[in-house]
Amino acid sequence: MGREMDVELTNMCMVCDGTRVLVQNRRKPGWPGVTFPGGHIEPGESITASVIREVKEETGLTIEHPRLCGIKTWGEADRMAEIAFLYKAEVFSGELQSSEEGEVFWAERDSLPSMRLASGMEETFRVFFEDTLSELYYSRKDRDTPAGEWCYEDWEYTLQ
Amino acid sequence: MGREMDVELTNMCMVCDGTRVLVQNRRKPGWPGVTFPGGHIEPGESITASVIREVKEETGLTIEHPRLCGIKTWGEADRMAEIAFLYKAEVFSGELQSSEEGEVFWAERDSLPSMRLASGMEETFRVFFEDTLSELYYSRKDRDTPAGEWCYEDWEYTLQ
């Protein structure tokens, strides 16, 4: 091996129940609004295991057989800064319970666009919903300016 | 952001033409045998762009609309050491041309098991071929022994 990059690894999962999806209204000050549950991959766990753990922690539900449906990536000039692994799950058990991260509730998929979405979720939904898309890639608009306070407006995206 | 890990990022692509797939007989001394084309993600490029570039470099073909079909991951106790992004492509143009990495040629998908495969390819094929699988996760058998010469036999895998 060799040629490592410093990368932040996260996951996000769309839990589906027919036409409804499980959303989370995040309280996080830096990134508030409606999103899907998810979080960081911990050292020593597989990506799949991290998705199952995060959904359990944030929704109370135990999902089975989550499937990778795409990635959301943040490319700096010299490295891939973050990779979010996007999963879908249709099999689950347990009782819905919100965490301190934010309230979770079922919503009709068609109602998502009218909600107060977290930044970037509108384009993220497209990777979840459109089979022909695999990656939402963000690159910094001005690559010469050193990164300051992290802000969505400093990035532009392409869907691939 | 925060909580970065030192990760090696690679890709691998199964180019399909009906029942045939494009394979590469790798010359690489440390990992010889039949595999699919692929390589490293370069700083500043999306994962999708890296797949298109590597297939072009190693096969002469220009693929369009590659789709993510899974990941192959290597978890150490304290970090994710490598992530390989596995793609499928069914649209391509150009003329087949091998590179110094190894000879590329079309093979019937059913004939793959009888080939001299590179280590780990048998289980990697399952993620490419089985829709219910998203991740091939390798973890080190003995987590207390410091990593020496890299060797497949030091790892065990689960398919998820």
CSV table of C-alpha atoms in Angstrom, one decimal:
chain,number,residue,atom,x,y,z
A,1,MET,CA,0.0,0.0,0.0
A,2,GLY,CA,1.0,3.7,0.1
A,3,ARG,CA,-0.4,7.0,-1.3
A,4,GLU,CA,-2.8,7.5,1.6
A,5,MET,CA,-4.9,10.6,1.9
A,6,ASP,CA,-6.4,12.2,5.0
A,7,VAL,CA,-10.1,11.5,4.5
A,8,GLU,CA,-13.1,11.9,6.7
A,9,LEU,CA,-15.5,9.0,6.3
A,10,THR,CA,-19.2,9.3,7.0
A,11,ASN,CA,-22.4,7.5,6.1
A,12,MET,CA,-26.1,8.3,5.5
A,13,CYS,CA,-29.0,5.9,5.2
A,14,MET,CA,-32.4,6.2,3.6
A,15,VAL,CA,-34.7,3.8,5.5
A,16,CYS,CA,-37.7,3.1,3.3
A,17,ASP,CA,-41.2,1.8,4.2
A,18,GLY,CA,-43.2,1.7,1.0
A,19,THR,CA,-43.6,5.3,-0.2
A,20,ARG,CA,-42.4,6.7,3.2
A,21,VAL,CA,-38.8,7.5,4.2
A,22,LEU,CA,-37.3,8.1,7.6
A,23,VAL,CA,-36.0,11.6,8.0
A,24,GLN,CA,-34.2,13.4,10.8
A,25,ASN,CA,-34.6,17.0,11.7
A,26,ARG,CA,-31.0,17.8,12.7
A,27,ARG,CA,-30.3,20.1,15.6
A,28,LYS,CA,-26.6,20.4,14.8
A,29,PRO,CA,-26.0,24.2,14.7
A,30,GLY,CA,-23.5,24.0,11.8
A,31,TRP,CA,-25.9,21.9,9.6
A,32,PRO,CA,-29.5,22.2,10.7
A,33,GLY,CA,-32.6,20.9,8.8
A,34,VAL,CA,-34.0,17.7,7.4
A,35,THR,CA,-31.7,15.0,6.4
A,36,PHE,CA,-31.4,11.2,6.7
A,37,PRO,CA,-29.8,9.6,9.7
A,38,GLY,CA,-26.0,8.9,9.6
A,39,GLY,CA,-22.7,9.7,11.1
A,40,HIS,CA,-19.0,8.8,11.2
A,41,ILE,CA,-17.3,5.5,10.5
A,42,GLU,CA,-15.4,4.5,13.6
A,43,PRO,CA,-11.9,2.9,13.3
A,44,GLY,CA,-12.1,-0.9,13.1
A,45,GLU,CA,-15.6,-1.2,11.7
A,46,SER,CA,-16.8,-1.9,8.2
A,47,ILE,CA,-18.8,0.7,6.3
A,48,THR,CA,-21.9,-1.5,6.5
A,49,ALA,CA,-21.5,-2.0,10.3
A,50,SER,CA,-21.2,1.8,10.7
A,51,VAL,CA,-24.4,2.4,8.9
A,52,ILE,CA,-26.3,-0.2,11.0
A,53,ARG,CA,-24.9,1.3,14.2
A,54,GLU,CA,-25.7,4.9,13.3
A,55,VAL,CA,-29.3,4.2,12.3
A,56,LYS,CA,-29.7,2.3,15.6
A,57,GLU,CA,-28.3,5.2,17.6
A,58,GLU,CA,-30.2,7.9,15.9
A,59,THR,CA,-33.6,6.2,15.2
A,60,GLY,CA,-33.9,3.2,17.5
A,61,LEU,CA,-34.4,0.9,14.5
A,62,THR,CA,-32.3,-2.1,13.6
A,63,ILE,CA,-31.8,-2.3,9.8
A,64,GLU,CA,-30.8,-5.4,7.8
A,65,HIS,CA,-29.1,-5.7,4.5
A,66,PRO,CA,-28.4,-2.0,3.9
A,67,ARG,CA,-27.3,-1.5,0.3
A,68,LEU,CA,-24.8,1.1,-1.0
A,69,CYS,CA,-26.5,3.3,-3.6
A,70,GLY,CA,-23.9,6.1,-4.1
A,71,ILE,CA,-21.3,8.4,-2.6
A,72,LYS,CA,-21.1,12.1,-1.8
A,73,THR,CA,-17.5,13.3,-2.0
A,74,TRP,CA,-15.6,16.5,-1.2
A,75,GLY,CA,-12.5,17.1,-3.3
A,76,GLU,CA,-9.8,19.6,-2.3
A,77,ALA,CA,-7.0,20.3,-4.7
A,78,ASP,CA,-4.6,18.0,-2.9
A,79,ARG,CA,-6.9,15.4,-1.3
A,80,MET,CA,-10.3,13.9,-1.0
A,81,ALA,CA,-11.5,15.7,2.1
A,82,GLU,CA,-14.6,13.7,2.9
A,83,ILE,CA,-16.5,10.6,1.5
A,84,ALA,CA,-20.1,10.0,2.6
A,85,PHE,CA,-21.4,6.5,1.8
A,86,LEU,CA,-25.1,6.6,0.9
A,87,TYR,CA,-27.1,3.5,1.8
A,88,LYS,CA,-30.7,2.4,1.4
A,89,ALA,CA,-32.5,-0.1,3.8
A,90,GLU,CA,-35.9,-1.6,3.4
A,91,VAL,CA,-35.8,-4.2,6.1
A,92,PHE,CA,-35.9,-3.0,9.7
A,93,SER,CA,-37.3,-3.8,13.2
A,94,GLY,CA,-37.6,-2.1,16.5
A,95,GLU,CA,-39.4,1.0,17.8
A,96,LEU,CA,-38.8,4.5,16.5
A,97,GLN,CA,-36.9,6.7,19.0
A,98,SER,CA,-35.3,10.0,18.4
A,99,SER,CA,-31.8,10.9,19.7
A,100,GLU,CA,-30.3,14.1,20.8
A,101,GLU,CA,-29.1,14.6,17.2
A,102,GLY,CA,-32.6,15.4,16.1
A,103,GLU,CA,-36.2,14.3,15.9
A,104,VAL,CA,-36.8,11.4,13.5
A,105,PHE,CA,-40.1,10.7,11.8
A,106,TRP,CA,-41.6,9.1,8.7
A,107,ALA,CA,-42.4,11.3,5.7
A,108,GLU,CA,-43.8,10.7,2.3
A,109,ARG,CA,-41.0,10.8,-0.2
A,110,ASP,CA,-42.9,13.3,-2.4
A,111,SER,CA,-43.1,15.7,0.5
A,112,LEU,CA,-39.4,16.0,1.0
A,113,PRO,CA,-38.9,19.0,-1.4
A,114,SER,CA,-41.3,21.1,0.7
A,115,MET,CA,-39.4,20.6,3.9
A,116,ARG,CA,-36.7,22.7,5.5
A,117,LEU,CA,-33.9,20.6,4.2
A,118,ALA,CA,-30.3,20.7,5.5
A,119,SER,CA,-27.9,22.3,3.0
A,120,GLY,CA,-27.0,20.0,0.1
A,121,MET,CA,-29.8,17.5,0.7
A,122,GLU,CA,-31.7,18.5,-2.4
A,123,GLU,CA,-28.8,17.3,-4.6
A,124,THR,CA,-28.0,14.4,-2.3
A,125,PHE,CA,-31.6,13.1,-2.7
A,126,ARG,CA,-30.9,12.7,-6.5
A,127,VAL,CA,-28.2,10.1,-5.8
A,128,PHE,CA,-30.6,8.2,-3.5
A,129,PHE,CA,-33.5,8.4,-6.0
A,130,GLU,CA,-31.9,8.2,-9.5
A,131,ASP,CA,-30.4,4.8,-10.4
A,132,THR,CA,-28.2,6.4,-13.1
A,133,LEU,CA,-26.4,8.6,-10.6
A,134,SER,CA,-23.6,7.2,-8.3
A,135,GLU,CA,-21.7,10.3,-7.1
A,136,LEU,CA,-22.4,13.8,-5.9
A,137,TYR,CA,-18.9,15.5,-6.1
A,138,TYR,CA,-18.2,18.8,-4.5
A,139,SER,CA,-15.1,20.8,-5.4
A,140,ARG,CA,-14.1,24.0,-3.9
A,141,LYS,CA,-15.0,27.0,-6.1
A,142,ASP,CA,-11.8,28.9,-5.3
A,143,ARG,CA,-9.0,26.4,-4.9
A,144,ASP,CA,-6.4,29.0,-4.2
A,145,THR,CA,-8.0,30.4,-1.1
A,146,PRO,CA,-7.1,28.5,2.1
A,147,ALA,CA,-10.1,26.8,3.7
A,148,GLY,CA,-11.7,28.9,6.4
A,149,GLU,CA,-14.9,28.3,8.3
A,150,TRP,CA,-16.5,25.4,6.5
A,151,CYS,CA,-19.4,26.5,4.4
A,152,TYR,CA,-21.5,24.9,1.6
A,153,GLU,CA,-21.5,28.1,-0.4
A,154,ASP,CA,-17.7,27.7,-1.0
A,155,TRP,CA,-18.3,24.5,-3.0
A,156,GLU,CA,-19.8,23.7,-6.4
A,157,TYR,CA,-21.1,20.2,-7.3
A,158,THR,CA,-21.5,17.9,-10.2
A,159,LEU,CA,-23.7,14.8,-10.3
A,160,GLN,CA,-22.1,11.8,-11.9
B,1,MET,CA,-15.0,18.6,9.5
B,2,GLY,CA,-12.5,16.6,11.6
B,3,ARG,CA,-11.8,13.0,12.5
B,4,GLU,CA,-9.9,12.2,9.3
B,5,MET,CA,-8.2,8.9,8.7
B,6,ASP,CA,-5.2,8.0,6.5
B,7,VAL,CA,-6.9,6.1,3.7
B,8,GLU,CA,-5.7,4.7,0.4
B,9,LEU,CA,-8.3,5.2,-2.3
B,10,THR,CA,-8.5,3.0,-5.3
B,11,ASN,CA,-11.0,1.9,-8.0
B,12,MET,CA,-11.8,-1.1,-10.1
B,13,CYS,CA,-14.1,-1.4,-13.0
B,14,MET,CA,-16.0,-4.2,-14.7
B,15,VAL,CA,-16.5,-3.2,-18.3
B,16,CYS,CA,-19.3,-5.4,-19.7
B,17,ASP,CA,-20.2,-6.3,-23.3
B,18,GLY,CA,-23.2,-8.6,-23.1
B,19,THR,CA,-21.9,-11.8,-21.4
B,20,ARG,CA,-18.3,-10.8,-21.8
B,21,VAL,CA,-16.2,-8.8,-19.3
B,22,LEU,CA,-12.9,-7.0,-19.8
B,23,VAL,CA,-10.2,-8.5,-17.7
B,24,GLN,CA,-6.6,-7.6,-17.2
B,25,ASN,CA,-3.8,-10.1,-16.5
B,26,ARG,CA,-1.7,-8.0,-14.1
B,27,ARG,CA,2.1,-8.1,-14.3
B,28,LYS,CA,2.5,-6.4,-10.9
B,29,PRO,CA,4.9,-8.7,-8.9
B,30,GLY,CA,3.1,-8.2,-5.6
B,31,TRP,CA,-0.3,-8.9,-7.0
B,32,PRO,CA,-0.2,-10.9,-10.3
B,33,GLY,CA,-3.1,-12.6,-12.0
B,34,VAL,CA,-6.4,-11.8,-13.6
B,35,THR,CA,-8.4,-8.8,-12.3
B,36,PHE,CA,-10.4,-5.9,-13.6
B,37,PRO,CA,-8.7,-2.7,-14.6
B,38,GLY,CA,-8.3,0.0,-12.0
B,39,GLY,CA,-5.9,2.1,-9.9
B,40,HIS,CA,-5.5,5.0,-7.6
B,41,ILE,CA,-7.7,8.0,-7.1
B,42,GLU,CA,-5.6,11.1,-7.8
B,43,PRO,CA,-5.9,14.2,-5.6
B,44,GLY,CA,-8.4,16.7,-7.0
B,45,GLU,CA,-10.5,14.2,-9.1
B,46,SER,CA,-13.9,12.7,-8.3
B,47,ILE,CA,-14.1,8.9,-7.9
B,48,THR,CA,-16.1,8.7,-11.1
B,49,ALA,CA,-13.4,10.6,-13.0
B,50,SER,CA,-10.7,8.4,-11.6
B,51,VAL,CA,-12.5,5.3,-12.9
B,52,ILE,CA,-12.9,6.7,-16.4
B,53,ARG,CA,-9.2,7.8,-16.4
B,54,GLU,CA,-7.9,4.4,-15.2
B,55,VAL,CA,-9.9,2.4,-17.7
B,56,LYS,CA,-8.7,4.6,-20.5
B,57,GLU,CA,-5.1,4.3,-19.4
B,58,GLU,CA,-5.2,0.5,-18.9
B,59,THR,CA,-7.5,-0.6,-21.7
B,60,GLY,CA,-7.6,2.2,-24.3
B,61,LEU,CA,-11.4,2.4,-24.0
B,62,THR,CA,-13.5,5.4,-23.0
B,63,ILE,CA,-16.3,4.4,-20.7
B,64,GLU,CA,-19.5,6.4,-20.1
B,65,HIS,CA,-21.8,6.4,-17.1
B,66,PRO,CA,-19.8,4.0,-14.9
B,67,ARG,CA,-22.0,3.0,-11.9
B,68,LEU,CA,-20.9,2.3,-8.4
B,69,CYS,CA,-21.8,-1.3,-7.4
B,70,GLY,CA,-19.9,-1.8,-4.2
B,71,ILE,CA,-16.8,-1.3,-2.2
B,72,LYS,CA,-13.9,-3.4,-1.0
B,73,THR,CA,-12.5,-2.2,2.3
B,74,TRP,CA,-9.5,-3.0,4.5
B,75,GLY,CA,-10.0,-2.2,8.2
B,76,GLU,CA,-7.1,-2.0,10.6
B,77,ALA,CA,-7.9,-1.7,14.3
B,78,ASP,CA,-7.3,2.1,14.3
B,79,ARG,CA,-8.2,3.1,10.7
B,80,MET,CA,-9.7,2.2,7.4
B,81,ALA,CA,-6.5,1.4,5.5
B,82,GLU,CA,-7.9,1.2,2.0
B,83,ILE,CA,-11.1,1.6,0.1
B,84,ALA,CA,-11.6,0.3,-3.4
B,85,PHE,CA,-14.6,1.6,-5.3
B,86,LEU,CA,-16.1,-1.0,-7.5
B,87,TYR,CA,-17.8,0.2,-10.7
B,88,LYS,CA,-19.6,-1.3,-13.7
B,89,ALA,CA,-19.7,0.2,-17.1
B,90,GLU,CA,-21.7,-1.0,-20.1
B,91,VAL,CA,-21.2,1.9,-22.5
B,92,PHE,CA,-17.8,2.4,-24.1
B,93,SER,CA,-16.0,3.4,-27.2
B,94,GLY,CA,-12.5,3.2,-28.6
B,95,GLU,CA,-10.0,0.5,-29.5
B,96,LEU,CA,-8.7,-2.1,-27.0
B,97,GLN,CA,-5.1,-1.5,-26.1
B,98,SER,CA,-3.1,-3.1,-23.3
B,99,SER,CA,-0.8,-1.1,-21.0
B,100,GLU,CA,2.4,-2.0,-19.2
B,101,GLU,CA,0.2,-2.9,-16.2
B,102,GLY,CA,-0.9,-6.1,-18.1
B,103,GLU,CA,-2.6,-7.6,-21.1
B,104,VAL,CA,-6.3,-6.8,-21.4
B,105,PHE,CA,-8.8,-9.0,-23.2
B,106,TRP,CA,-12.5,-9.9,-23.3
B,107,ALA,CA,-13.6,-13.1,-21.4
B,108,GLU,CA,-16.9,-14.8,-21.0
B,109,ARG,CA,-18.1,-14.1,-17.4
B,110,ASP,CA,-18.6,-17.8,-16.8
B,111,SER,CA,-15.0,-18.5,-17.6
B,112,LEU,CA,-13.6,-16.3,-14.8
B,113,PRO,CA,-13.4,-19.0,-12.1
B,114,SER,CA,-11.1,-21.2,-14.2
B,115,MET,CA,-8.6,-18.4,-14.7
B,116,ARG,CA,-5.4,-17.7,-12.8
B,117,LEU,CA,-7.1,-14.9,-10.7
B,118,ALA,CA,-5.2,-12.3,-8.6
B,119,SER,CA,-5.6,-12.9,-4.9
B,120,GLY,CA,-9.0,-11.9,-3.5
B,121,MET,CA,-10.7,-11.6,-6.9
B,122,GLU,CA,-12.9,-14.6,-6.3
B,123,GLU,CA,-14.7,-12.9,-3.4
B,124,THR,CA,-14.4,-9.5,-5.1
B,125,PHE,CA,-16.4,-10.9,-8.1
B,126,ARG,CA,-19.3,-11.6,-5.8
B,127,VAL,CA,-19.8,-7.9,-5.0
B,128,PHE,CA,-19.7,-7.2,-8.7
B,129,PHE,CA,-22.2,-10.0,-9.6
B,130,GLU,CA,-24.6,-10.2,-6.6
B,131,ASP,CA,-27.0,-7.3,-6.2
B,132,THR,CA,-27.6,-8.0,-2.5
B,133,LEU,CA,-23.9,-7.5,-1.7
B,134,SER,CA,-22.4,-4.0,-1.2
B,135,GLU,CA,-19.1,-4.5,0.7
B,136,LEU,CA,-16.2,-6.9,0.9
B,137,TYR,CA,-14.6,-6.1,4.2
B,138,TYR,CA,-11.1,-7.4,5.1
B,139,SER,CA,-9.9,-7.2,8.7
B,140,ARG,CA,-6.5,-8.3,9.9
B,141,LYS,CA,-6.6,-11.8,11.5
B,142,ASP,CA,-4.1,-10.8,14.2
B,143,ARG,CA,-4.7,-7.2,15.2
B,144,ASP,CA,-1.9,-7.2,17.8
B,145,THR,CA,0.9,-8.0,15.4
B,146,PRO,CA,2.3,-4.9,13.7
B,147,ALA,CA,1.8,-4.9,9.9
B,148,GLY,CA,4.8,-6.3,8.1
B,149,GLU,CA,5.1,-7.1,4.4
B,150,TRP,CA,1.6,-6.8,3.0
B,151,CYS,CA,0.0,-10.2,2.4
B,152,TYR,CA,-3.5,-11.4,1.6
B,153,GLU,CA,-3.2,-14.3,4.0
B,154,ASP,CA,-3.0,-12.0,7.0
B,155,TRP,CA,-6.6,-10.9,6.4
B,156,GLU,CA,-10.0,-12.4,6.8
B,157,TYR,CA,-13.1,-11.2,5.0
B,158,THR,CA,-16.8,-10.9,5.4
B,159,LEU,CA,-19.3,-10.1,2.6
B,160,GLN,CA,-22.0,-7.7,3.5
